[in-house]
Amino acid sequence: MAPKTSLSCVLLADRHHGLTEGVRGLLATAFGTVVMVADEASLLEGAGRLQPDVAVVDLSLARDSGLGWLTALKKRCPELKVIVLSVHDEQSVRKAVLEAGADAFVLKRAIATDLLAAVDAVRGCRSAEFSANDKLAT
């Protein structure tokens, strides 16, 4: 499913190059520019410089396992829509991510089916959680 509106730029942040290439390929089928970064500093700098429409960020991007990067990102770019990817399926993780300012949460195991739907959801200004079992919960 392709997004309803095309995006000029998507920022993709993940330390795991193999997964990043797969996600980049998925996003590239629908969007003009996909910029990849592999660390927190590059994410913050790239978001400020490029002003992307959406950032797709691996929850484990920061080495300290905290959500400070998310707070800093939303402070630097308040209009940026942020989709967090995670292997963690616990409700407490989802809740913490969304409360910290993410616009959507997608499980890594469901990227192929849920990521583009999450992009559509955040472009429609809805907070959303996605998983393999429930396509959309707001």
Coordinates of N, CA and C in Angstrom, one line a residue:
M1 N 0.8 -1.2 0.0 CA 0.0 0.0 0.0 C 0.9 1.2 0.0
A2 N 0.8 2.1 -1.0 CA 1.5 3.3 -1.1 C 0.8 4.4 -0.3
P3 N 1.6 5.3 0.3 CA 1.0 6.5 1.0 C 0.1 7.3 0.1
K4 N -0.9 7.9 0.7 CA -1.8 8.7 -0.1 C -1.2 10.0 -0.7
T5 N -0.2 10.6 0.1 CA 0.5 11.7 -0.4 C 2.0 11.4 -0.5
S6 N 2.6 12.0 -1.5 CA 4.1 11.8 -1.6 C 4.8 12.7 -0.7
L7 N 5.9 12.2 -0.2 CA 6.7 13.0 0.8 C 8.0 13.4 0.0
S8 N 8.5 14.6 0.4 CA 9.7 15.1 -0.3 C 10.9 14.4 0.4
C9 N 10.9 14.2 1.7 CA 12.1 13.6 2.3 C 11.7 12.8 3.6
V10 N 12.3 11.7 3.7 CA 12.1 10.8 4.9 C 13.5 10.6 5.4
L11 N 13.7 10.8 6.7 CA 14.9 10.5 7.4 C 14.8 9.2 8.1
L12 N 15.7 8.2 7.8 CA 15.7 6.9 8.3 C 16.9 6.7 9.2
A13 N 16.7 6.4 10.5 CA 17.8 6.3 11.5 C 17.8 4.9 12.1
D14 N 18.9 4.2 11.9 CA 19.0 2.8 12.5 C 20.5 2.5 12.5
R15 N 21.0 1.8 13.6 CA 22.4 1.4 13.6 C 22.6 0.1 12.9
H16 N 21.6 -0.6 12.5 CA 21.7 -1.9 11.9 C 21.6 -1.8 10.4
H17 N 22.7 -1.7 9.7 CA 22.8 -1.4 8.3 C 21.9 -2.4 7.4
G18 N 21.9 -3.7 7.8 CA 21.1 -4.6 7.0 C 19.6 -4.3 7.0
L19 N 19.1 -4.0 8.2 CA 17.7 -3.7 8.3 C 17.4 -2.3 7.6
T20 N 18.3 -1.4 7.8 CA 18.1 0.0 7.2 C 18.0 -0.1 5.7
E21 N 18.8 -0.9 5.1 CA 18.7 -1.1 3.6 C 17.4 -1.6 3.2
G22 N 16.8 -2.6 3.9 CA 15.5 -3.1 3.6 C 14.4 -2.0 3.7
V23 N 14.5 -1.3 4.8 CA 13.5 -0.3 5.1 C 13.6 0.9 4.1
R24 N 14.9 1.2 3.8 CA 15.1 2.3 2.8 C 14.5 1.9 1.4
G25 N 14.7 0.6 1.1 CA 14.1 0.1 -0.2 C 12.6 0.2 -0.2
L26 N 12.0 -0.1 0.9 CA 10.5 0.0 1.0 C 10.1 1.5 0.9
L27 N 10.7 2.4 1.6 CA 10.4 3.8 1.6 C 10.7 4.4 0.2
A28 N 11.7 4.0 -0.4 CA 12.1 4.5 -1.7 C 11.1 4.2 -2.8
T29 N 10.3 3.1 -2.6 CA 9.3 2.8 -3.7 C 8.2 3.8 -3.7
A30 N 8.1 4.6 -2.6 CA 6.9 5.5 -2.5 C 7.3 7.0 -2.3
F31 N 8.6 7.2 -2.0 CA 9.0 8.6 -1.7 C 10.2 9.1 -2.5
G32 N 10.3 10.3 -2.7 CA 11.4 10.9 -3.5 C 12.8 10.7 -2.9
T33 N 12.9 11.1 -1.6 CA 14.3 11.1 -1.0 C 14.2 10.4 0.3
V34 N 15.1 9.4 0.5 CA 15.3 8.7 1.8 C 16.7 9.0 2.2
V35 N 16.9 9.7 3.3 CA 18.2 9.9 3.9 C 18.5 9.0 5.1
M36 N 19.6 8.3 5.0 CA 19.9 7.3 6.1 C 21.0 7.9 7.0
V37 N 20.7 7.7 8.4 CA 21.8 8.0 9.4 C 21.9 6.9 10.3
A38 N 23.0 6.8 11.0 CA 23.2 5.6 11.9 C 23.5 5.9 13.3
D39 N 23.3 7.2 13.7 CA 23.5 7.5 15.1 C 22.7 8.8 15.5
E40 N 22.6 9.0 16.8 CA 21.8 10.0 17.4 C 22.2 11.4 16.9
A41 N 23.5 11.7 16.9 CA 24.0 13.0 16.5 C 23.6 13.3 15.1
S42 N 23.8 12.3 14.2 CA 23.4 12.5 12.8 C 21.9 12.7 12.6
L43 N 21.1 12.0 13.4 CA 19.7 12.1 13.3 C 19.3 13.6 13.6
L44 N 19.8 14.1 14.7 CA 19.4 15.5 15.2 C 19.9 16.5 14.1
E45 N 21.2 16.3 13.7 CA 21.7 17.3 12.7 C 21.0 17.2 11.4
G46 N 20.8 16.0 10.9 CA 20.1 15.8 9.7 C 18.6 16.3 9.7
A47 N 17.9 16.1 10.8 CA 16.6 16.6 10.9 C 16.6 18.1 10.8
G48 N 17.5 18.8 11.6 CA 17.5 20.2 11.6 C 17.9 20.8 10.2
R49 N 18.8 20.2 9.5 CA 19.3 20.7 8.2 C 18.3 20.4 7.1
L50 N 17.8 19.1 7.1 CA 17.0 18.7 5.9 C 15.5 19.1 6.1
Q51 N 15.0 19.2 7.3 CA 13.6 19.4 7.6 C 12.7 18.4 6.9
P52 N 13.0 17.1 7.1 CA 12.2 16.1 6.5 C 10.7 16.1 6.9
D53 N 9.9 15.4 6.2 CA 8.5 15.3 6.5 C 8.3 14.3 7.7
V54 N 9.0 13.2 7.6 CA 8.9 12.1 8.5 C 10.3 11.6 8.9
A55 N 10.4 11.2 10.1 CA 11.6 10.4 10.5 C 11.2 9.0 11.0
V56 N 11.8 8.0 10.5 CA 11.6 6.6 10.9 C 12.8 6.2 11.7
V57 N 12.7 6.0 13.0 CA 13.8 5.8 13.9 C 13.7 4.5 14.7
D58 N 14.8 3.8 14.7 CA 14.9 2.6 15.5 C 15.0 3.0 17.0
L59 N 14.2 2.4 17.8 CA 14.2 2.7 19.2 C 15.5 2.5 19.9
S60 N 16.3 1.6 19.4 CA 17.6 1.3 20.0 C 18.7 2.1 19.3
L61 N 18.4 3.2 18.6 CA 19.4 4.1 18.0 C 20.4 4.6 19.1
A62 N 19.8 5.1 20.2 CA 20.7 5.7 21.2 C 21.3 4.6 22.0
R63 N 22.6 4.7 22.3 CA 23.3 3.7 23.1 C 22.8 3.6 24.5
D64 N 22.3 4.6 25.1 CA 21.8 4.6 26.5 C 20.4 4.1 26.7
S65 N 19.8 3.6 25.7 CA 18.4 3.1 25.7 C 17.4 4.0 26.2
G66 N 17.7 5.3 26.3 CA 16.7 6.3 26.8 C 15.9 6.9 25.6
L67 N 15.0 7.8 25.9 CA 14.2 8.5 24.9 C 14.6 9.9 24.7
G68 N 15.8 10.3 25.3 CA 16.2 11.7 25.2 C 16.4 12.2 23.7
W69 N 16.8 11.3 22.8 CA 16.9 11.6 21.4 C 15.5 12.1 20.9
L70 N 14.4 11.4 21.3 CA 13.1 11.7 20.8 C 12.7 13.1 21.3
T71 N 12.9 13.4 22.6 CA 12.6 14.7 23.1 C 13.4 15.8 22.4
A72 N 14.7 15.6 22.2 CA 15.5 16.5 21.5 C 15.1 16.7 20.0
L73 N 14.7 15.7 19.4 CA 14.3 15.7 18.0 C 13.0 16.5 17.9
K74 N 12.0 16.3 18.7 CA 10.7 17.0 18.7 C 10.9 18.5 19.1
K75 N 11.9 18.7 19.9 CA 12.2 20.1 20.3 C 12.8 20.9 19.1
R76 N 13.7 20.2 18.5 CA 14.4 20.8 17.3 C 13.5 21.0 16.1
C77 N 12.6 20.0 15.9 CA 11.7 20.0 14.7 C 10.3 19.6 15.2
P78 N 9.6 20.6 15.8 CA 8.3 20.3 16.4 C 7.2 19.8 15.4
E79 N 7.4 20.1 14.1 CA 6.4 19.6 13.1 C 6.7 18.3 12.5
L80 N 7.9 17.8 12.8 CA 8.3 16.5 12.3 C 7.5 15.3 12.8
K81 N 7.1 14.5 11.9 CA 6.3 13.3 12.3 C 7.4 12.2 12.5
V82 N 7.3 11.5 13.7 CA 8.3 10.5 14.1 C 7.6 9.2 14.2
I83 N 8.1 8.2 13.5 CA 7.7 6.8 13.6 C 8.8 6.0 14.2
V84 N 8.5 5.4 15.3 CA 9.6 4.6 16.0 C 9.4 3.1 15.7
L85 N 10.5 2.5 15.3 CA 10.5 1.0 15.1 C 11.1 0.3 16.3
S86 N 10.6 -0.8 16.6 CA 11.1 -1.5 17.8 C 10.9 -3.0 17.7
V87 N 11.8 -3.8 18.3 CA 11.5 -5.2 18.4 C 10.7 -5.5 19.7
H88 N 10.6 -4.6 20.5 CA 9.9 -4.8 21.8 C 8.4 -4.6 21.6
D89 N 7.7 -5.7 22.0 CA 6.2 -5.7 21.9 C 5.5 -5.4 23.1
E90 N 6.2 -5.0 24.2 CA 5.5 -4.8 25.5 C 4.7 -3.5 25.4
Q91 N 3.5 -3.5 26.0 CA 2.7 -2.3 26.1 C 3.4 -1.2 26.7
S92 N 4.2 -1.4 27.8 CA 4.9 -0.3 28.5 C 5.9 0.4 27.6
V93 N 6.5 -0.3 26.7 CA 7.4 0.3 25.7 C 6.6 1.2 24.7
R94 N 5.6 0.7 24.2 CA 4.7 1.5 23.3 C 4.2 2.7 24.0
K95 N 3.7 2.6 25.2 CA 3.2 3.7 25.9 C 4.3 4.8 26.1
A96 N 5.5 4.4 26.6 CA 6.6 5.3 26.8 C 7.0 6.0 25.6
V97 N 7.0 5.3 24.5 CA 7.4 5.9 23.2 C 6.4 7.0 22.8
L98 N 5.2 6.7 22.8 CA 4.1 7.6 22.4 C 4.0 8.8 23.3
E99 N 4.2 8.5 24.6 CA 4.1 9.6 25.6 C 5.3 10.6 25.5
A100 N 6.4 10.0 25.0 CA 7.7 10.9 24.8 C 7.6 11.7 23.5
G101 N 6.6 11.5 22.7 CA 6.4 12.4 21.6 C 6.3 11.7 20.2
A102 N 6.5 10.4 20.1 CA 6.4 9.7 18.8 C 5.0 9.8 18.3
D103 N 4.9 9.8 17.0 CA 3.6 9.9 16.4 C 3.1 8.5 16.0
A104 N 4.0 7.5 15.9 CA 3.5 6.1 15.6 C 4.6 5.2 16.1
F105 N 4.2 4.0 16.4 CA 5.0 2.9 16.8 C 4.8 1.7 15.9
V106 N 5.9 1.1 15.4 CA 5.7 0.0 14.5 C 6.7 -1.1 14.9
L107 N 6.2 -2.3 15.1 CA 7.1 -3.4 15.4 C 8.0 -3.8 14.2
K108 N 9.2 -4.1 14.4 CA 10.1 -4.4 13.3 C 9.7 -5.6 12.5
R109 N 9.1 -6.6 13.2 CA 8.6 -7.8 12.5 C 7.5 -7.5 11.6
A110 N 6.8 -6.3 11.7 CA 5.7 -6.0 10.9 C 6.0 -4.8 9.9
I111 N 7.2 -4.5 9.7 CA 7.6 -3.3 8.9 C 7.0 -3.5 7.5
A112 N 7.1 -4.7 6.9 CA 6.6 -4.8 5.5 C 5.1 -4.6 5.4
T113 N 4.3 -4.9 6.4 CA 2.9 -4.7 6.3 C 2.4 -3.4 6.9
D114 N 3.2 -2.8 7.9 CA 2.6 -1.7 8.7 C 3.3 -0.4 8.5
L115 N 4.5 -0.3 8.0 CA 5.3 0.9 7.9 C 4.6 2.0 7.0
L116 N 4.2 1.6 5.8 CA 3.6 2.6 4.9 C 2.2 3.0 5.5
A117 N 1.5 2.1 6.1 CA 0.2 2.5 6.8 C 0.5 3.5 7.9
A118 N 1.6 3.3 8.6 CA 2.0 4.3 9.7 C 2.3 5.6 9.1
V119 N 3.0 5.7 8.0 CA 3.3 6.9 7.3 C 2.0 7.6 7.0
D120 N 1.0 6.9 6.4 CA -0.3 7.5 6.1 C -1.0 8.0 7.3
A121 N -0.9 7.3 8.4 CA -1.6 7.7 9.7 C -0.9 9.0 10.2
V122 N 0.4 9.1 10.2 CA 1.0 10.3 10.8 C 0.8 11.5 9.9
R123 N 0.7 11.3 8.6 CA 0.4 12.4 7.7 C -1.0 12.9 7.9
G124 N -1.9 12.0 8.4 CA -3.3 12.4 8.8 C -3.4 13.0 10.2
C125 N -2.2 13.2 10.8 CA -2.1 13.8 12.2 C -2.8 12.9 13.2
R126 N -2.7 11.6 13.1 CA -3.2 10.7 14.2 C -2.0 10.0 14.8
S127 N -2.0 9.9 16.1 CA -1.0 9.0 16.8 C -1.5 7.6 16.6
A128 N -0.5 6.7 16.4 CA -0.9 5.3 16.1 C 0.1 4.3 16.6
E129 N -0.4 3.1 17.0 CA 0.5 2.0 17.3 C 0.1 0.9 16.3
F130 N 1.2 0.3 15.8 CA 1.0 -0.8 14.8 C 1.6 -2.0 15.3
S131 N 1.0 -3.1 15.0 CA 1.7 -4.4 15.4 C 1.1 -5.4 14.4
A132 N 1.7 -6.6 14.4 CA 1.3 -7.6 13.4 C -0.1 -8.1 13.7
N133 N -0.6 -7.9 15.0 CA -1.9 -8.4 15.4 C -3.0 -7.4 15.2
D134 N -2.7 -6.1 15.5 CA -3.7 -5.0 15.4 C -3.1 -4.0 14.5
K135 N -3.8 -3.8 13.3 CA -3.2 -2.8 12.3 C -3.2 -1.4 12.8
L136 N -4.2 -0.9 13.5 CA -4.2 0.5 14.0 C -4.9 0.6 15.3
A137 N -4.2 1.1 16.3 CA -4.8 1.4 17.5 C -4.4 2.8 17.9
T138 N -5.4 3.7 18.1 CA -5.1 5.1 18.4 C -5.4 5.4 19.8

